[in-house]
């Protein structure tokens, strides 16, 4: 059942959020040191509580973002929207870099990295103008396939794993410092939620959508927690600590007796790349959608070119895969979480 009047239903909103964040979560967050072991599980529990209150706050803030120029004035409106656009630009470049890395390693070995990035950016840009309804229908169809395949992978990996190695999960003791940094990293992963107030005007019964959004948050956190428990069981702590992206050997190494799943690694990787392409397409769409608020002359093709340039150009001799996580953790989280509270203060003064 699809929503009418160019609005999406709560179910479509739930599936869009999960489809947009699932692949980056599994590939990136599960590999960060502070997210490994029992510290990661404790951080997930605390982050769930923090994000629950923040989602309610964002839903109530939707009228301020829908009519931001009215409440903030034109100058502040332009500055705030531009800040969100810069965030979307660099996030899209990071996801594009991740796509090129996976495709170049697992599917098109030997192909020039630049061509992979050009092809991925062009494909996502070509469909980014189709509207939220079509993106919702795409998520509606894809969700069960991607989520079902990943759940099946987890079941197979648990069957294959050594149950006695679950003690590897508790090799590290709980550290307040690591838990705190893990919470910050989770907030980095959920930073796209700060765009939610821009989009709720396109959701049916937006005032009651907080439960749906929080449901998507819990779904992603539970899925991540299961993977964090599974990784030491399937790989062992030492190998998990050495792997930059520990989910990849899980995807490619899962098998059953008799080599029943010997060639399934390509299928798992392909599904992950598809989910990343959906994430990139969503970032392109929302980049254009946000800039339309201030009539910024950035069409989908220009945005694709800007994303490609940012993804290939190093900053201080570091590629975007190295500096993006650090910049988002140190600047993105405090800036955008603080920005929403700043908008709320102005909104309450004008109401």
PDB file of N, CA, C and O in Angstrom, residues 45-103:
ATOM      1  N   UNK A  45      23.504   0.122  23.906  1.00  0.00           N
ATOM      2  CA  UNK A  45      22.390   0.264  24.851  1.00  0.00           C
ATOM      3  C   UNK A  45      22.203   1.721  25.266  1.00  0.00           C
ATOM      4  O   UNK A  45      21.072   2.226  25.315  1.00  0.00           O
ATOM      5  N   UNK A  46      23.303   2.419  25.552  1.00  0.00           N
ATOM      6  CA  UNK A  46      23.208   3.822  25.973  1.00  0.00           C
ATOM      7  C   UNK A  46      22.777   4.701  24.802  1.00  0.00           C
ATOM      8  O   UNK A  46      21.938   5.597  24.953  1.00  0.00           O
ATOM      9  N   UNK A  47      23.343   4.441  23.611  1.00  0.00           N
ATOM     10  CA  UNK A  47      22.998   5.234  22.434  1.00  0.00           C
ATOM     11  C   UNK A  47      21.518   5.091  22.081  1.00  0.00           C
ATOM     12  O   UNK A  47      20.894   6.053  21.618  1.00  0.00           O
ATOM     13  N   UNK A  48      20.938   3.905  22.310  1.00  0.00           N
ATOM     14  CA  UNK A  48      19.517   3.703  22.026  1.00  0.00           C
ATOM     15  C   UNK A  48      18.663   4.652  22.865  1.00  0.00           C
ATOM     16  O   UNK A  48      17.696   5.248  22.368  1.00  0.00           O
ATOM     17  N   UNK A  49      19.011   4.811  24.137  1.00  0.00           N
ATOM     18  CA  UNK A  49      18.257   5.716  25.012  1.00  0.00           C
ATOM     19  C   UNK A  49      18.409   7.164  24.562  1.00  0.00           C
ATOM     20  O   UNK A  49      17.431   7.916  24.498  1.00  0.00           O
ATOM     21  N   UNK A  50      19.648   7.568  24.240  1.00  0.00           N
ATOM     22  CA  UNK A  50      19.898   8.942  23.793  1.00  0.00           C
ATOM     23  C   UNK A  50      19.135   9.240  22.508  1.00  0.00           C
ATOM     24  O   UNK A  50      18.473  10.285  22.377  1.00  0.00           O
ATOM     25  N   UNK A  51      19.207   8.317  21.551  1.00  0.00           N
ATOM     26  CA  UNK A  51      18.560   8.534  20.259  1.00  0.00           C
ATOM     27  C   UNK A  51      17.040   8.515  20.377  1.00  0.00           C
ATOM     28  O   UNK A  51      16.351   9.174  19.596  1.00  0.00           O
ATOM     29  N   UNK A  52      16.502   7.778  21.359  1.00  0.00           N
ATOM     30  CA  UNK A  52      15.055   7.775  21.558  1.00  0.00           C
ATOM     31  C   UNK A  52      14.532   9.164  21.874  1.00  0.00           C
ATOM     32  O   UNK A  52      13.550   9.625  21.270  1.00  0.00           O
ATOM     33  N   UNK A  53      15.190   9.855  22.800  1.00  0.00           N
ATOM     34  CA  UNK A  53      14.782  11.224  23.134  1.00  0.00           C
ATOM     35  C   UNK A  53      15.038  12.183  21.962  1.00  0.00           C
ATOM     36  O   UNK A  53      14.241  13.092  21.709  1.00  0.00           O
ATOM     37  N   UNK A  54      16.148  11.964  21.249  1.00  0.00           N
ATOM     38  CA  UNK A  54      16.499  12.882  20.161  1.00  0.00           C
ATOM     39  C   UNK A  54      15.514  12.766  18.997  1.00  0.00           C
ATOM     40  O   UNK A  54      15.174  13.775  18.364  1.00  0.00           O
ATOM     41  N   UNK A  55      15.046  11.556  18.715  1.00  0.00           N
ATOM     42  CA  UNK A  55      14.074  11.371  17.630  1.00  0.00           C
ATOM     43  C   UNK A  55      12.773  12.108  17.948  1.00  0.00           C
ATOM     44  O   UNK A  55      12.189  12.771  17.078  1.00  0.00           O
ATOM     45  N   UNK A  56      12.307  12.009  19.188  1.00  0.00           N
ATOM     46  CA  UNK A  56      11.099  12.742  19.591  1.00  0.00           C
ATOM     47  C   UNK A  56      11.298  14.241  19.398  1.00  0.00           C
ATOM     48  O   UNK A  56      10.414  14.954  18.901  1.00  0.00           O
ATOM     49  N   UNK A  57      12.478  14.720  19.762  1.00  0.00           N
ATOM     50  CA  UNK A  57      12.812  16.139  19.612  1.00  0.00           C
ATOM     51  C   UNK A  57      12.780  16.544  18.135  1.00  0.00           C
ATOM     52  O   UNK A  57      12.238  17.600  17.775  1.00  0.00           O
ATOM     53  N   UNK A  58      13.344  15.714  17.248  1.00  0.00           N
ATOM     54  CA  UNK A  58      13.387  16.036  15.822  1.00  0.00           C
ATOM     55  C   UNK A  58      11.995  16.073  15.212  1.00  0.00           C
ATOM     56  O   UNK A  58      11.698  16.937  14.374  1.00  0.00           O
ATOM     57  N   UNK A  59      11.141  15.155  15.608  1.00  0.00           N
ATOM     58  CA  UNK A  59       9.779  15.130  15.072  1.00  0.00           C
ATOM     59  C   UNK A  59       9.036  16.410  15.454  1.00  0.00           C
ATOM     60  O   UNK A  59       8.326  17.007  14.633  1.00  0.00           O
ATOM     61  N   UNK A  60       9.209  16.862  16.679  1.00  0.00           N
ATOM     62  CA  UNK A  60       8.536  18.092  17.113  1.00  0.00           C
ATOM     63  C   UNK A  60       9.130  19.337  16.446  1.00  0.00           C
ATOM     64  O   UNK A  60       8.488  20.382  16.405  1.00  0.00           O
ATOM     65  N   UNK A  61      10.330  19.199  15.914  1.00  0.00           N
ATOM     66  CA  UNK A  61      11.003  20.332  15.286  1.00  0.00           C
ATOM     67  C   UNK A  61      10.654  20.469  13.801  1.00  0.00           C
ATOM     68  O   UNK A  61      11.077  21.427  13.154  1.00  0.00           O
ATOM     69  N   UNK A  62       9.880  19.543  13.243  1.00  0.00           N
ATOM     70  CA  UNK A  62       9.584  19.530  11.811  1.00  0.00           C
ATOM     71  C   UNK A  62       8.988  20.842  11.295  1.00  0.00           C
ATOM     72  O   UNK A  62       9.401  21.329  10.229  1.00  0.00           O
ATOM     73  N   UNK A  63       8.036  21.489  11.998  1.00  0.00           N
ATOM     74  CA  UNK A  63       7.491  22.752  11.464  1.00  0.00           C
ATOM     75  C   UNK A  63       8.556  23.833  11.323  1.00  0.00           C
ATOM     76  O   UNK A  63       8.478  24.659  10.402  1.00  0.00           O
ATOM     77  N   UNK A  64       9.547  23.859  12.194  1.00  0.00           N
ATOM     78  CA  UNK A  64      10.595  24.875  12.117  1.00  0.00           C
ATOM     79  C   UNK A  64      11.443  24.688  10.859  1.00  0.00           C
ATOM     80  O   UNK A  64      11.862  25.670  10.226  1.00  0.00           O
ATOM     81  N   UNK A  65      11.718  23.453  10.465  1.00  0.00           N
ATOM     82  CA  UNK A  65      12.512  23.186   9.265  1.00  0.00           C
ATOM     83  C   UNK A  65      11.699  23.359   7.996  1.00  0.00           C
ATOM     84  O   UNK A  65      12.232  23.742   6.957  1.00  0.00           O
ATOM     85  N   UNK A  66      10.416  23.053   8.066  1.00  0.00           N
ATOM     86  CA  UNK A  66       9.575  23.218   6.887  1.00  0.00           C
ATOM     87  C   UNK A  66       9.409  24.681   6.521  1.00  0.00           C
ATOM     88  O   UNK A  66       9.327  25.033   5.340  1.00  0.00           O
ATOM     89  N   UNK A  67       9.396  25.562   7.532  1.00  0.00           N
ATOM     90  CA  UNK A  67       9.256  27.004   7.297  1.00  0.00           C
ATOM     91  C   UNK A  67      10.432  27.734   7.953  1.00  0.00           C
ATOM     92  O   UNK A  67      10.243  28.695   8.697  1.00  0.00           O
ATOM     93  N   UNK A  68      11.635  27.292   7.653  1.00  0.00           N
ATOM     94  CA  UNK A  68      12.807  27.818   8.343  1.00  0.00           C
ATOM     95  C   UNK A  68      13.036  29.304   8.073  1.00  0.00           C
ATOM     96  O   UNK A  68      13.405  30.058   8.975  1.00  0.00           O
ATOM     97  N   UNK A  69      12.823  29.736   6.840  1.00  0.00           N
ATOM     98  CA  UNK A  69      13.053  31.153   6.529  1.00  0.00           C
ATOM     99  C   UNK A  69      12.121  32.046   7.336  1.00  0.00           C
ATOM    100  O   UNK A  69      12.501  33.152   7.748  1.00  0.00           O
ATOM    101  N   UNK A  70      10.922  31.564   7.591  1.00  0.00           N
ATOM    102  CA  UNK A  70       9.954  32.332   8.377  1.00  0.00           C
ATOM    103  C   UNK A  70      10.438  32.521   9.808  1.00  0.00           C
ATOM    104  O   UNK A  70      10.308  33.603  10.388  1.00  0.00           O
ATOM    105  N   UNK A  71      10.992  31.462  10.406  1.00  0.00           N
ATOM    106  CA  UNK A  71      11.379  31.505  11.814  1.00  0.00           C
ATOM    107  C   UNK A  71      12.813  31.983  12.032  1.00  0.00           C
ATOM    108  O   UNK A  71      13.120  32.578  13.062  1.00  0.00           O
ATOM    109  N   UNK A  72      13.706  31.725  11.067  1.00  0.00           N
ATOM    110  CA  UNK A  72      15.132  32.016  11.249  1.00  0.00           C
ATOM    111  C   UNK A  72      15.605  33.244  10.494  1.00  0.00           C
ATOM    112  O   UNK A  72      16.669  33.790  10.805  1.00  0.00           O
ATOM    113  N   UNK A  73      14.854  33.671   9.502  1.00  0.00           N
ATOM    114  CA  UNK A  73      15.332  34.742   8.642  1.00  0.00           C
ATOM    115  C   UNK A  73      16.096  34.164   7.450  1.00  0.00           C
ATOM    116  O   UNK A  73      16.626  33.045   7.513  1.00  0.00           O
ATOM    117  N   UNK A  74      16.188  34.920   6.380  1.00  0.00           N
ATOM    118  CA  UNK A  74      16.777  34.403   5.149  1.00  0.00           C
ATOM    119  C   UNK A  74      18.252  34.070   5.308  1.00  0.00           C
ATOM    120  O   UNK A  74      18.730  33.036   4.825  1.00  0.00           O
ATOM    121  N   UNK A  75      19.021  34.929   5.983  1.00  0.00           N
ATOM    122  CA  UNK A  75      20.463  34.708   6.088  1.00  0.00           C
ATOM    123  C   UNK A  75      20.772  33.413   6.847  1.00  0.00           C
ATOM    124  O   UNK A  75      21.548  32.568   6.379  1.00  0.00           O
ATOM    125  N   UNK A  76      20.165  33.265   8.023  1.00  0.00           N
ATOM    126  CA  UNK A  76      20.407  32.052   8.805  1.00  0.00           C
ATOM    127  C   UNK A  76      19.895  30.807   8.070  1.00  0.00           C
ATOM    128  O   UNK A  76      20.508  29.729   8.153  1.00  0.00           O
ATOM    129  N   UNK A  77      18.789  30.960   7.357  1.00  0.00           N
ATOM    130  CA  UNK A  77      18.243  29.847   6.580  1.00  0.00           C
ATOM    131  C   UNK A  77      19.267  29.349   5.565  1.00  0.00           C
ATOM    132  O   UNK A  77      19.529  28.141   5.451  1.00  0.00           O
ATOM    133  N   UNK A  78      19.876  30.265   4.830  1.00  0.00           N
ATOM    134  CA  UNK A  78      20.862  29.900   3.808  1.00  0.00           C
ATOM    135  C   UNK A  78      22.080  29.231   4.443  1.00  0.00           C
ATOM    136  O   UNK A  78      22.586  28.211   3.954  1.00  0.00           O
ATOM    137  N   UNK A  79      22.573  29.783   5.538  1.00  0.00           N
ATOM    138  CA  UNK A  79      23.760  29.223   6.200  1.00  0.00           C
ATOM    139  C   UNK A  79      23.496  27.804   6.698  1.00  0.00           C
ATOM    140  O   UNK A  79      24.316  26.888   6.508  1.00  0.00           O
ATOM    141  N   UNK A  80      22.349  27.590   7.321  1.00  0.00           N
ATOM    142  CA  UNK A  80      22.031  26.275   7.884  1.00  0.00           C
ATOM    143  C   UNK A  80      21.878  25.231   6.780  1.00  0.00           C
ATOM    144  O   UNK A  80      22.437  24.127   6.858  1.00  0.00           O
ATOM    145  N   UNK A  81      21.140  25.562   5.727  1.00  0.00           N
ATOM    146  CA  UNK A  81      20.941  24.614   4.624  1.00  0.00           C
ATOM    147  C   UNK A  81      22.260  24.314   3.925  1.00  0.00           C
ATOM    148  O   UNK A  81      22.529  23.173   3.536  1.00  0.00           O
ATOM    149  N   UNK A  82      23.115  25.318   3.775  1.00  0.00           N
ATOM    150  CA  UNK A  82      24.421  25.102   3.154  1.00  0.00           C
ATOM    151  C   UNK A  82      25.267  24.151   3.987  1.00  0.00           C
ATOM    152  O   UNK A  82      25.975  23.292   3.451  1.00  0.00           O
ATOM    153  N   UNK A  83      25.194  24.274   5.322  1.00  0.00           N
ATOM    154  CA  UNK A  83      25.936  23.363   6.197  1.00  0.00           C
ATOM    155  C   UNK A  83      25.464  21.923   5.994  1.00  0.00           C
ATOM    156  O   UNK A  83      26.284  20.991   5.919  1.00  0.00           O
ATOM    157  N   UNK A  84      24.167  21.729   5.894  1.00  0.00           N
ATOM    158  CA  UNK A  84      23.649  20.374   5.640  1.00  0.00           C
ATOM    159  C   UNK A  84      24.095  19.867   4.273  1.00  0.00           C
ATOM    160  O   UNK A  84      24.398  18.677   4.112  1.00  0.00           O
ATOM    161  N   UNK A  85      24.129  20.748   3.291  1.00  0.00           N
ATOM    162  CA  UNK A  85      24.550  20.330   1.954  1.00  0.00           C
ATOM    163  C   UNK A  85      26.009  19.875   1.959  1.00  0.00           C
ATOM    164  O   UNK A  85      26.360  18.869   1.334  1.00  0.00           O
ATOM    165  N   UNK A  86      26.876  20.595   2.655  1.00  0.00           N
ATOM    166  CA  UNK A  86      28.291  20.209   2.732  1.00  0.00           C
ATOM    167  C   UNK A  86      28.418  18.839   3.401  1.00  0.00           C
ATOM    168  O   UNK A  86      29.196  17.988   2.955  1.00  0.00           O
ATOM    169  N   UNK A  87      27.645  18.617   4.458  1.00  0.00           N
ATOM    170  CA  UNK A  87      27.674  17.303   5.118  1.00  0.00           C
ATOM    171  C   UNK A  87      27.250  16.200   4.148  1.00  0.00           C
ATOM    172  O   UNK A  87      27.898  15.140   4.065  1.00  0.00           O
ATOM    173  N   UNK A  88      26.164  16.419   3.414  1.00  0.00           N
ATOM    174  CA  UNK A  88      25.695  15.420   2.454  1.00  0.00           C
ATOM    175  C   UNK A  88      26.722  15.177   1.361  1.00  0.00           C
ATOM    176  O   UNK A  88      26.914  14.039   0.921  1.00  0.00           O
ATOM    177  N   UNK A  89      27.391  16.232   0.931  1.00  0.00           N
ATOM    178  CA  UNK A  89      28.402  16.110  -0.121  1.00  0.00           C
ATOM    179  C   UNK A  89      29.543  15.203   0.320  1.00  0.00           C
ATOM    180  O   UNK A  89      29.927  14.264  -0.404  1.00  0.00           O
ATOM    181  N   UNK A  90      30.088  15.443   1.487  1.00  0.00           N
ATOM    182  CA  UNK A  90      31.227  14.648   1.952  1.00  0.00           C
ATOM    183  C   UNK A  90      30.797  13.228   2.350  1.00  0.00           C
ATOM    184  O   UNK A  90      31.568  12.283   2.160  1.00  0.00           O
ATOM    185  N   UNK A  91      29.579  13.078   2.871  1.00  0.00           N
ATOM    186  CA  UNK A  91      29.100  11.742   3.198  1.00  0.00           C
ATOM    187  C   UNK A  91      28.904  10.913   1.940  1.00  0.00           C
ATOM    188  O   UNK A  91      29.259   9.723   1.894  1.00  0.00           O
ATOM    189  N   UNK A  92      28.356  11.532   0.897  1.00  0.00           N
ATOM    190  CA  UNK A  92      28.194  10.835  -0.376  1.00  0.00           C
ATOM    191  C   UNK A  92      29.547  10.448  -0.961  1.00  0.00           C
ATOM    192  O   UNK A  92      29.706   9.350  -1.519  1.00  0.00           O
ATOM    193  N   UNK A  93      30.542  11.315  -0.821  1.00  0.00           N
ATOM    194  CA  UNK A  93      31.887  11.002  -1.311  1.00  0.00           C
ATOM    195  C   UNK A  93      32.483   9.818  -0.552  1.00  0.00           C
ATOM    196  O   UNK A  93      33.152   8.954  -1.138  1.00  0.00           O
ATOM    197  N   UNK A  94      32.235   9.756   0.751  1.00  0.00           N
ATOM    198  CA  UNK A  94      32.726   8.634   1.564  1.00  0.00           C
ATOM    199  C   UNK A  94      32.064   7.327   1.142  1.00  0.00           C
ATOM    200  O   UNK A  94      32.733   6.296   0.998  1.00  0.00           O
ATOM    201  N   UNK A  95      30.757   7.346   0.920  1.00  0.00           N
ATOM    202  CA  UNK A  95      30.047   6.137   0.485  1.00  0.00           C
ATOM    203  C   UNK A  95      30.511   5.725  -0.905  1.00  0.00           C
ATOM    204  O   UNK A  95      30.679   4.532  -1.196  1.00  0.00           O
ATOM    205  N   UNK A  96      30.751   6.688  -1.792  1.00  0.00           N
ATOM    206  CA  UNK A  96      31.253   6.380  -3.133  1.00  0.00           C
ATOM    207  C   UNK A  96      32.623   5.726  -3.056  1.00  0.00           C
ATOM    208  O   UNK A  96      32.922   4.772  -3.806  1.00  0.00           O
ATOM    209  N   UNK A  97      33.470   6.199  -2.165  1.00  0.00           N
ATOM    210  CA  UNK A  97      34.784   5.581  -1.965  1.00  0.00           C
ATOM    211  C   UNK A  97      34.632   4.140  -1.474  1.00  0.00           C
ATOM    212  O   UNK A  97      35.367   3.241  -1.914  1.00  0.00           O
ATOM    213  N   UNK A  98      33.681   3.903  -0.595  1.00  0.00           N
ATOM    214  CA  UNK A  98      33.440   2.556  -0.083  1.00  0.00           C
ATOM    215  C   UNK A  98      32.946   1.632  -1.194  1.00  0.00           C
ATOM    216  O   UNK A  98      33.371   0.472  -1.293  1.00  0.00           O
ATOM    217  N   UNK A  99      32.062   2.142  -2.045  1.00  0.00           N
ATOM    218  CA  UNK A  99      31.562   1.351  -3.169  1.00  0.00           C
ATOM    219  C   UNK A  99      32.697   0.973  -4.108  1.00  0.00           C
ATOM    220  O   UNK A  99      32.834  -0.194  -4.518  1.00  0.00           O
ATOM    221  N   UNK A 100      33.539   1.940  -4.456  1.00  0.00           N
ATOM    222  CA  UNK A 100      34.644   1.663  -5.384  1.00  0.00           C
ATOM    223  C   UNK A 100      35.616   0.650  -4.811  1.00  0.00           C
ATOM    224  O   UNK A 100      36.160  -0.194  -5.528  1.00  0.00           O
ATOM    225  N   UNK A 101      35.821   0.698  -3.489  1.00  0.00           N
ATOM    226  CA  UNK A 101      36.719  -0.249  -2.848  1.00  0.00           C
ATOM    227  C   UNK A 101      36.181  -1.673  -2.939  1.00  0.00           C
ATOM    228  O   UNK A 101      36.915  -2.615  -3.272  1.00  0.00           O
ATOM    229  N   UNK A 102      34.884  -1.849  -2.661  1.00  0.00           N
ATOM    230  CA  UNK A 102      34.286  -3.185  -2.717  1.00  0.00           C
ATOM    231  C   UNK A 102      34.217  -3.709  -4.150  1.00  0.00           C
ATOM    232  O   UNK A 102      34.564  -4.866  -4.410  1.00  0.00           O
ATOM    233  N   UNK A 103      33.767  -2.867  -5.067  1.00  0.00           N
ATOM    234  CA  UNK A 103      33.633  -3.309  -6.455  1.00  0.00           C
ATOM    235  C   UNK A 103      34.994  -3.647  -7.043  1.00  0.00           C
ATOM    236  O   UNK A 103      35.170  -4.677  -7.710  1.00  0.00           O
TER     237      UNK A 103
END
